[in-house]
Coordinates of C-alpha atoms and ligand atoms in Angstrom, one line a residue:
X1 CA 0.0 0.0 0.0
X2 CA 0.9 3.2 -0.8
X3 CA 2.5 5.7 2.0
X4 CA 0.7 8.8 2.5
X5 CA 0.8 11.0 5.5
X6 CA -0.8 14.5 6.0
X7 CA 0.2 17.2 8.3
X8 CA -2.4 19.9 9.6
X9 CA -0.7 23.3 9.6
X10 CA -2.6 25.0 12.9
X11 CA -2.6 28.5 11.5
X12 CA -5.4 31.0 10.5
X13 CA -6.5 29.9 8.4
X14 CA -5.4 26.0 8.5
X15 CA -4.2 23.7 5.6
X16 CA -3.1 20.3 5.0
X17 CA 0.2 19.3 3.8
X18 CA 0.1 15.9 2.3
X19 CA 3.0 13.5 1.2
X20 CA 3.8 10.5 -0.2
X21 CA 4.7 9.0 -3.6
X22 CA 2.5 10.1 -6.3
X23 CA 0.5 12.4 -4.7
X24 CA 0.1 15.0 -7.1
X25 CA -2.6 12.6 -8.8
X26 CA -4.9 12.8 -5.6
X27 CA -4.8 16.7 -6.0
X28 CA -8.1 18.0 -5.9
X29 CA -9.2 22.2 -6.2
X30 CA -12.3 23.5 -7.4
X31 CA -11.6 26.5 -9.2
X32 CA -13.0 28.4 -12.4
X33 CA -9.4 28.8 -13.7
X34 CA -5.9 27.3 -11.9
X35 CA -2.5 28.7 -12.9
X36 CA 0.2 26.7 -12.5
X37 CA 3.5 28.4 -11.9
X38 CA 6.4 26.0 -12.9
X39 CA 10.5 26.1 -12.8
X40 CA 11.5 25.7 -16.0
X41 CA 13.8 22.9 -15.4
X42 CA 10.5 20.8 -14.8
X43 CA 9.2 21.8 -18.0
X44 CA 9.4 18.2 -19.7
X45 CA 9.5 16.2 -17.1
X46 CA 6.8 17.2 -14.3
X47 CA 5.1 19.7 -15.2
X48 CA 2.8 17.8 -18.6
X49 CA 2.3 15.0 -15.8
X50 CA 0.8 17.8 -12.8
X51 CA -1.2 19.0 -15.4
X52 CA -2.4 16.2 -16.9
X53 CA -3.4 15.1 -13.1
X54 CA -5.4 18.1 -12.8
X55 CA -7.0 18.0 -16.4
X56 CA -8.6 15.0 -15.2
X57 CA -10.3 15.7 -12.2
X58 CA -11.5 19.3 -12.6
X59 CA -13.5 21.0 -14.9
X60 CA -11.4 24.2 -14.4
X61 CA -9.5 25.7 -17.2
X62 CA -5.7 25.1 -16.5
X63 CA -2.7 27.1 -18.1
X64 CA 0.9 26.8 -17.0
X65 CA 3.5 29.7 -17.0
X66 CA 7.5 28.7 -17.0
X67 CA 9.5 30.7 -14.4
X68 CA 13.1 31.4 -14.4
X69 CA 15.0 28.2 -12.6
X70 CA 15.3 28.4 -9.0
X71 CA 16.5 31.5 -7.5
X72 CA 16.5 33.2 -11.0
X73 CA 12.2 33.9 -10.6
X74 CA 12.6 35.7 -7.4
X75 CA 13.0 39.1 -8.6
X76 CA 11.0 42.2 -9.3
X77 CA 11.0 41.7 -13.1
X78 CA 9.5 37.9 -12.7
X79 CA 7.1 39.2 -9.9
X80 CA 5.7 42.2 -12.3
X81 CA 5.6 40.1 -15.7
X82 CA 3.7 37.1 -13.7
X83 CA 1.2 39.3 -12.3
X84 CA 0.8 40.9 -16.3
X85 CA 0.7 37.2 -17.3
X86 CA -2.2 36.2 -14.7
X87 CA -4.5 39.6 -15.9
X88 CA -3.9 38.3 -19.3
X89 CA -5.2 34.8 -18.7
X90 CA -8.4 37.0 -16.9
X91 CA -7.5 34.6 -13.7
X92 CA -10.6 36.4 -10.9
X93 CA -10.8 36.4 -7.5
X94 CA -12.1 32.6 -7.7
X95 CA -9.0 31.0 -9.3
X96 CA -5.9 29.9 -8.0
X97 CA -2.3 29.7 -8.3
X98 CA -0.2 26.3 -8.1
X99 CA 3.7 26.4 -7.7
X100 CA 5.7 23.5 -9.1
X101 CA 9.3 23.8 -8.2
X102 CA 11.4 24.5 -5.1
X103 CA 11.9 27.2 -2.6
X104 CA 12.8 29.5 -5.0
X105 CA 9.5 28.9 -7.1
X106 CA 7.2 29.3 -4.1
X107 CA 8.5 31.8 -2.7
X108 CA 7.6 34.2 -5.6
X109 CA 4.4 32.0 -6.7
X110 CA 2.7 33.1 -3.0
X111 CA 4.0 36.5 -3.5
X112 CA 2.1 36.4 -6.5
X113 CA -0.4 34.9 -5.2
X114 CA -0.9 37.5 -2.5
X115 CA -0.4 40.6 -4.4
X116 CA -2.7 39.4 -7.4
X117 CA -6.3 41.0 -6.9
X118 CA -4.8 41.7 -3.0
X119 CA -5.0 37.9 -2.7
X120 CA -5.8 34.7 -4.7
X121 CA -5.9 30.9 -3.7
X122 CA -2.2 29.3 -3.5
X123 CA -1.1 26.0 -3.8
X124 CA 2.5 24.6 -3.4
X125 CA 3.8 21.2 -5.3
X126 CA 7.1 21.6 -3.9
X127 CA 10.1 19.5 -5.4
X128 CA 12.8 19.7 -3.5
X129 CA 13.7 18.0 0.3
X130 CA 14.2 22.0 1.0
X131 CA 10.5 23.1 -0.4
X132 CA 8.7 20.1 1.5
X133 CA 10.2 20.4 4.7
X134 CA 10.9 24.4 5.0
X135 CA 9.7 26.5 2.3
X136 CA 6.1 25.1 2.2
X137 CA 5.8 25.5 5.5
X138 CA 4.6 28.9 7.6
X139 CA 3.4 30.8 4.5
X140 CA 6.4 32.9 4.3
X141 CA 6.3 34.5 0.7
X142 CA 8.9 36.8 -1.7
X143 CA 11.3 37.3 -3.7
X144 CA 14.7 39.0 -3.5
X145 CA 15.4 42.9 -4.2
X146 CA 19.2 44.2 -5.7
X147 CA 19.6 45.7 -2.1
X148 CA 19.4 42.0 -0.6
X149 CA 17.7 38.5 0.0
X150 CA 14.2 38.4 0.7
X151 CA 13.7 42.2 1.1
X152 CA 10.0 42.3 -0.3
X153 CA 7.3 39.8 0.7
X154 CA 4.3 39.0 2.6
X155 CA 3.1 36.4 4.7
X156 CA 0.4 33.9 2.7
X157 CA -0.5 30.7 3.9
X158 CA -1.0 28.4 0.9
X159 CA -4.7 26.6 1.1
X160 CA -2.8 23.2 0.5
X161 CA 0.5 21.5 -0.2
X162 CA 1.3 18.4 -2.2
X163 CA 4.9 16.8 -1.6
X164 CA 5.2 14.5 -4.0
X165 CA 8.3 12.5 -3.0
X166 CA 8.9 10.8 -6.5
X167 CA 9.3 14.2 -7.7
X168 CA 12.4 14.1 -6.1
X169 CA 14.1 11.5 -8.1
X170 CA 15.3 14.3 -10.8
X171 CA 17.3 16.3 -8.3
X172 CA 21.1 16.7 -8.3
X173 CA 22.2 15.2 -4.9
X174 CA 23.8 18.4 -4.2
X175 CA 20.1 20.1 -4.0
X176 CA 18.8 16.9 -2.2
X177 CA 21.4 17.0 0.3
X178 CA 20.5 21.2 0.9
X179 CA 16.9 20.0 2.2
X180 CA 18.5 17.2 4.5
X181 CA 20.6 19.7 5.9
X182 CA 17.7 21.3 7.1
X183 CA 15.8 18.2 8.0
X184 CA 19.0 17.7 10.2
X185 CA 18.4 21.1 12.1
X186 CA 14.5 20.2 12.3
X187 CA 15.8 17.7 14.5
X188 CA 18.8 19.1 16.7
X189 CA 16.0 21.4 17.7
X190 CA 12.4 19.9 18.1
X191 CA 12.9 16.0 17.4
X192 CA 15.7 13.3 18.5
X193 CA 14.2 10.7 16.9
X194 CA 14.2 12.4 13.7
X195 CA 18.1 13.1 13.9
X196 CA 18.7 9.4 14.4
X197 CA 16.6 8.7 11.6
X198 CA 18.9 10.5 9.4
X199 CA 22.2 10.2 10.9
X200 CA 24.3 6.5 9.3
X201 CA 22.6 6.3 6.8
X202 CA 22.6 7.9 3.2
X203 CA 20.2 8.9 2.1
X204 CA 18.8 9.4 -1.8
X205 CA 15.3 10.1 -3.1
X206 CA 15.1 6.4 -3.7
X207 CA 15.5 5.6 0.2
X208 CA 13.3 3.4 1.7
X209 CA 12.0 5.7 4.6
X210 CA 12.0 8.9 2.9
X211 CA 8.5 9.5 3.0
X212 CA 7.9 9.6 6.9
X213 CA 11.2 11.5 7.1
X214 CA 9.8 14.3 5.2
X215 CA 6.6 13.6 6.7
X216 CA 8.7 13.9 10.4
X217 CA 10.5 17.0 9.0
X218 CA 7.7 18.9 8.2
X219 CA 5.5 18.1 11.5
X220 CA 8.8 20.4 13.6
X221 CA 8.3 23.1 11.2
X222 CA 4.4 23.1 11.3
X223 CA 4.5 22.6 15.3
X224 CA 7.0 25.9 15.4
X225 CA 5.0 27.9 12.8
X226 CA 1.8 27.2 14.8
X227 CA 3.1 28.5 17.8
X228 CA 4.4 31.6 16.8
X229 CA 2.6 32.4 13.6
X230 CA 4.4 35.9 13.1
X231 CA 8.4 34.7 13.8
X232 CA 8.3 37.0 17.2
X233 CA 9.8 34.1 18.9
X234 CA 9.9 30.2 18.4
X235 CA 10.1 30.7 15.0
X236 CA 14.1 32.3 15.0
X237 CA 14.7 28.6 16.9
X238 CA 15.0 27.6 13.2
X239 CA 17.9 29.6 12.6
X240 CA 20.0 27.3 14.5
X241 CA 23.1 27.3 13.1
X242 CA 22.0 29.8 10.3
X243 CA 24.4 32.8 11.9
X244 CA 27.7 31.2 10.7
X245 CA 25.6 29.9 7.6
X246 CA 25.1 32.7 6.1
X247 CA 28.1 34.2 7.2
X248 CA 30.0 31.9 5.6
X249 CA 27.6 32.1 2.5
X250 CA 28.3 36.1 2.1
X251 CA 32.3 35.4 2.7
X252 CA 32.2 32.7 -0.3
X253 CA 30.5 35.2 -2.2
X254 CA 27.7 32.4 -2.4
X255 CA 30.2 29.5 -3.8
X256 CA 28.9 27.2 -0.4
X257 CA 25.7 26.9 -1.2
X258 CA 22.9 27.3 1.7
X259 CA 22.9 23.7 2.7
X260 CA 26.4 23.5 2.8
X261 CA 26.6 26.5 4.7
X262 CA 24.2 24.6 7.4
X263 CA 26.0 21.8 7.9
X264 CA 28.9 23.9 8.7
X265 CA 27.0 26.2 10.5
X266 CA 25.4 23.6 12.6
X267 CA 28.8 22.0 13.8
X268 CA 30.0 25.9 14.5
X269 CA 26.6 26.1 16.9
X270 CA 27.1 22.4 18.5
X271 CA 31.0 24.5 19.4
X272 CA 29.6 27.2 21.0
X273 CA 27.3 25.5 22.9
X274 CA 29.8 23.2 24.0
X275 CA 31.9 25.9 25.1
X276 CA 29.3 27.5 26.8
X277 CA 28.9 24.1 28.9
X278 CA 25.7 23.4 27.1
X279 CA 24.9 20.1 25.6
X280 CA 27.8 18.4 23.6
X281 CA 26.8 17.9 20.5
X282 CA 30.0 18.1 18.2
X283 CA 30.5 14.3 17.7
X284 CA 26.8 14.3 16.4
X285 CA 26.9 17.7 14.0
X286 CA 30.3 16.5 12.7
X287 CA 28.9 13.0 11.7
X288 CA 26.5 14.7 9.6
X289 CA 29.2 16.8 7.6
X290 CA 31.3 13.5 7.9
X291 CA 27.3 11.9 6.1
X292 CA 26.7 15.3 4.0
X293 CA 30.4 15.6 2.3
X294 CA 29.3 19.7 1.8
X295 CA 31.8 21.3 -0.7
X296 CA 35.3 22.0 0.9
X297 CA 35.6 25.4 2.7
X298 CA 38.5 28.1 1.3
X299 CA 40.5 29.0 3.9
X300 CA 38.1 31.5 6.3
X301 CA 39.4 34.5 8.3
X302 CA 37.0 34.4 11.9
X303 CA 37.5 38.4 11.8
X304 CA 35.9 38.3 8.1
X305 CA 32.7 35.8 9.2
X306 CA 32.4 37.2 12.6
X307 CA 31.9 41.0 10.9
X308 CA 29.3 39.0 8.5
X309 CA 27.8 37.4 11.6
X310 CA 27.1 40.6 13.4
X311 CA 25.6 42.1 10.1
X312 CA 23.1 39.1 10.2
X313 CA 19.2 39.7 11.2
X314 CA 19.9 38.8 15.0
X315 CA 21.9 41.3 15.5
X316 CA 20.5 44.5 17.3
X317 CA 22.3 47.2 19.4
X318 CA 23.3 44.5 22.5
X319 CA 25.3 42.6 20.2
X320 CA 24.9 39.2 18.5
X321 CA 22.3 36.1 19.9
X322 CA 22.7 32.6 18.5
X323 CA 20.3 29.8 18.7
X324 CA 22.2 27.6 21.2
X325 CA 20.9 23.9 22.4
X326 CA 20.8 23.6 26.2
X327 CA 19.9 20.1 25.7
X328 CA 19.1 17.9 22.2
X329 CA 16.0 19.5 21.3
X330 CA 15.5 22.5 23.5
X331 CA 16.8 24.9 21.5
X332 CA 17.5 28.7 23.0
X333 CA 18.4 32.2 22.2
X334 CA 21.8 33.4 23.7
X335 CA 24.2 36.4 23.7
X336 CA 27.6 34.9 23.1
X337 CA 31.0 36.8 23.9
X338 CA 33.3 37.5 21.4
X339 CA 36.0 35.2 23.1
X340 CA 33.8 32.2 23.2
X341 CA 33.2 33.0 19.7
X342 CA 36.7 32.9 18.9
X343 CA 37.5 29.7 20.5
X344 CA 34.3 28.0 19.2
X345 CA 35.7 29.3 15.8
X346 CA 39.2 27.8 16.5
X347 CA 37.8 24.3 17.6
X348 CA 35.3 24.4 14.7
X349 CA 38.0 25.1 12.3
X350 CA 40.3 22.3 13.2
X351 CA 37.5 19.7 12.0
X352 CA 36.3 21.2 8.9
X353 CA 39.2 23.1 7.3
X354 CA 40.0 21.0 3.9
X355 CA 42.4 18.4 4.4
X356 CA 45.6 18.6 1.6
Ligands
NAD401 N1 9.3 30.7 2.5 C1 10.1 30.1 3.3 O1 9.7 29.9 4.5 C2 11.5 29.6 2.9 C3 12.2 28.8 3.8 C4 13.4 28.3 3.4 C5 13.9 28.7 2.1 N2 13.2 29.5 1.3 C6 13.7 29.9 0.0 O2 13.8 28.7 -0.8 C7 14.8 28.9 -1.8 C8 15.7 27.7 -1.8 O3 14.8 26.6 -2.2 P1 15.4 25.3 -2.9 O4 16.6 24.8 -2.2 O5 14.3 24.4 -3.1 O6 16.0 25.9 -4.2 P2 15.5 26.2 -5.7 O7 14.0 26.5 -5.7 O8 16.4 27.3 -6.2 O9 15.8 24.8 -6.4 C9 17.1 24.4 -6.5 C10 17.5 23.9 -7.9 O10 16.8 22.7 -8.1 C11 16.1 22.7 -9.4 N3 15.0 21.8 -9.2 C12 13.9 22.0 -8.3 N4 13.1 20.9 -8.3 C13 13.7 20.0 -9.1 C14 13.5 18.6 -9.4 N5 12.5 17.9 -8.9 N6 14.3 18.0 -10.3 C15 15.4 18.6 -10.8 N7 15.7 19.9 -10.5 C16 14.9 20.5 -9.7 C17 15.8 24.2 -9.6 O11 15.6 24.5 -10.9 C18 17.0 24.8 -9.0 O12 18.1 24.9 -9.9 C19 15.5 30.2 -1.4 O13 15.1 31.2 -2.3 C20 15.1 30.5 0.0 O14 15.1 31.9 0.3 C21 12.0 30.0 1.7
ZN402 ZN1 18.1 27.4 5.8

């Protein structure tokens, strides 16, 4: 039988996220006309099988638009000629847009969808580990402005999400192993069973297992979201290890990608905390880089990431807070000094610098 689990989102209002193999044929909307917003690297392959699957169960008139690939969409010029494409296809207050693609894609499909007619019916297929267990989740919509990432935006919670877990037999494993990264942090924060699940094992989108993993992944997010709907609190918990992530992101000039960056950044966290006398959690975070393989680091200057770190979104006038873990799975916000930073940095350095 086939595996399918759904997740109810608690928010206002609520939705379902469902997952499992094939899932995108037991899609069901009733709308007059559904737009489905697709990465263009799923042109040939997904996208004529999502819409057959709709064709066949609705009586709605379906169209498709092809967005730039990932990050590429999320921009002003996608985000004005998608809104110009939409009035063209004379999409009312009735229809509904559908993303098909990652992170990227529905980010600036729900910002679409929110700005179109103030607000139209959005629907995420997401395709990536990333999408399905993060992006999907919390209604967090946007798209990127020359200034910086995710400038513009606007909180709308898709009516319904289908994670279609054979979609993600097409993906590099570089992308595949961004969204287990994250899965990886779901855990250190909210769910020890969930980092045992992944940890000695590797895993591919042909793993036995991967379904309830998502599944598992995507209940921490949903639990966190619910809980603090407008990121005033629980929600920065999912930052863990995000400071020296992007930090090391903005040093590379984006050569480590974002999942890369986390399973760095996660190890840097499990240091500081176990400077700090918290929970020891280094043999566990490097496992996961040891399970991950993330691209080798350049050579990093602490004085270079720790200016980027202080620059990050945590930052206010009393300095720098990290997400620290006081025990597996009870995650906490903390001012750190600049000498345990150091030494953290020193200690973290030693295991991940490249070896020659
Ligand atoms: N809204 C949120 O709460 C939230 C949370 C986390 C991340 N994000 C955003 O998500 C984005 C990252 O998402 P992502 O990692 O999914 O990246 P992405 O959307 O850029 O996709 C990564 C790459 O995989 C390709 N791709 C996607 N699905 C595929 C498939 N099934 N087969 C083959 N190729 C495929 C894309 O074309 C792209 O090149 C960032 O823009 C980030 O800001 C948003
Ligand atoms: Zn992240």
């Amino acid at each position: 039988m086939t595996e399918l689990h759904t997740i109810t989102v608690q928010l206002h209002p609520s939705y379902d996220i469902h997952v499992g193999p094939g899932i995108i044929h037991h899609i069901r909307l009733h709308h007059r006309r559904i737009v489905v917003l697709a990465d263009e690297r799923l042109r040939d392959q997904h996208l004529p099988t999502v819409l057959a699957a709709l064709r066949q169960q609705q009586s709605a008139e379906i169209h498709s638009v092809v967005l730039p690939a990932g990050e590429s969409c999320k921009n002003l010029a996608v985000f004005s000629r998608t809104l110009s494409q939409l009035a063209q296809l004379g999409l009312s207050r009735d229809s509904a847009v559908v993303a098909l693609g990652g992170g990227a894609t529905s980010d600036l499909a729900g910002y679409v969808a929110a700005s179109y007619l103030r607000g139209v019916a959005f629907y995420v297929l997401p395709t990536t580990v990333l999408a399905m267990v993060d992006a999907s989740v919390g209604g967090k919509t946007g798209i990127n402005l020359p200034e910086g990432k995710n400038l513009a935006g606007a909180f709308h919670q898709p009516r319904g999400v289908w994670a279609d877990t054979e979609l993600l037999t097409t993906l590099p494993a570089s992308v595949f192993a961004e969204g287990m990264a994250e899965a990886f942090k779901h855990g250190l924060i909210e769910d020890t069973a969930l980092i045992n699940a992944i940890l000695g094992q590797h895993w591919t989108a042909h793993s036995p297992g991967l379904v309830a993993l998502v599944a598992q992944a995507i209940c921490v997010k949903a639990k966190i979201v619910a809980n603090d709907p407008h990121e005033r609190h629980e929600r920065a918990f999912l930052n863990y290890g995000h400071t020296l992530a992007h930090a090391v992101e903005a040093a590379t000039h984006h050569t480590i990608s974002h999942g890369d960056a986390v399973s760095y950044g996660l190890h840097y966290a499990a240091w500081l905390g176990k400077h700090l006398g918290m929970v020891d959690i280094t043999a566990m975070t490097r496992a996961f880089i040891d399970q991950q393989r993330p691209q080798p680091l350049p050579e990093l200057d602490f004085a270079e990431l720790s200016g980027f770190m202080n620059r990050d979104k945590k930052a206010d006038e009393a300095g720098l807070r990290f997400v620290l873990l006081e025990a597996l799975a009870k995650p906490v916000l903390m001012r750190v000094d600049d000498a345990t930073q150091a030494a953290a940095y020193a200690d973290w350095w030693h295991d991940v610098k490249p070896t020659v």
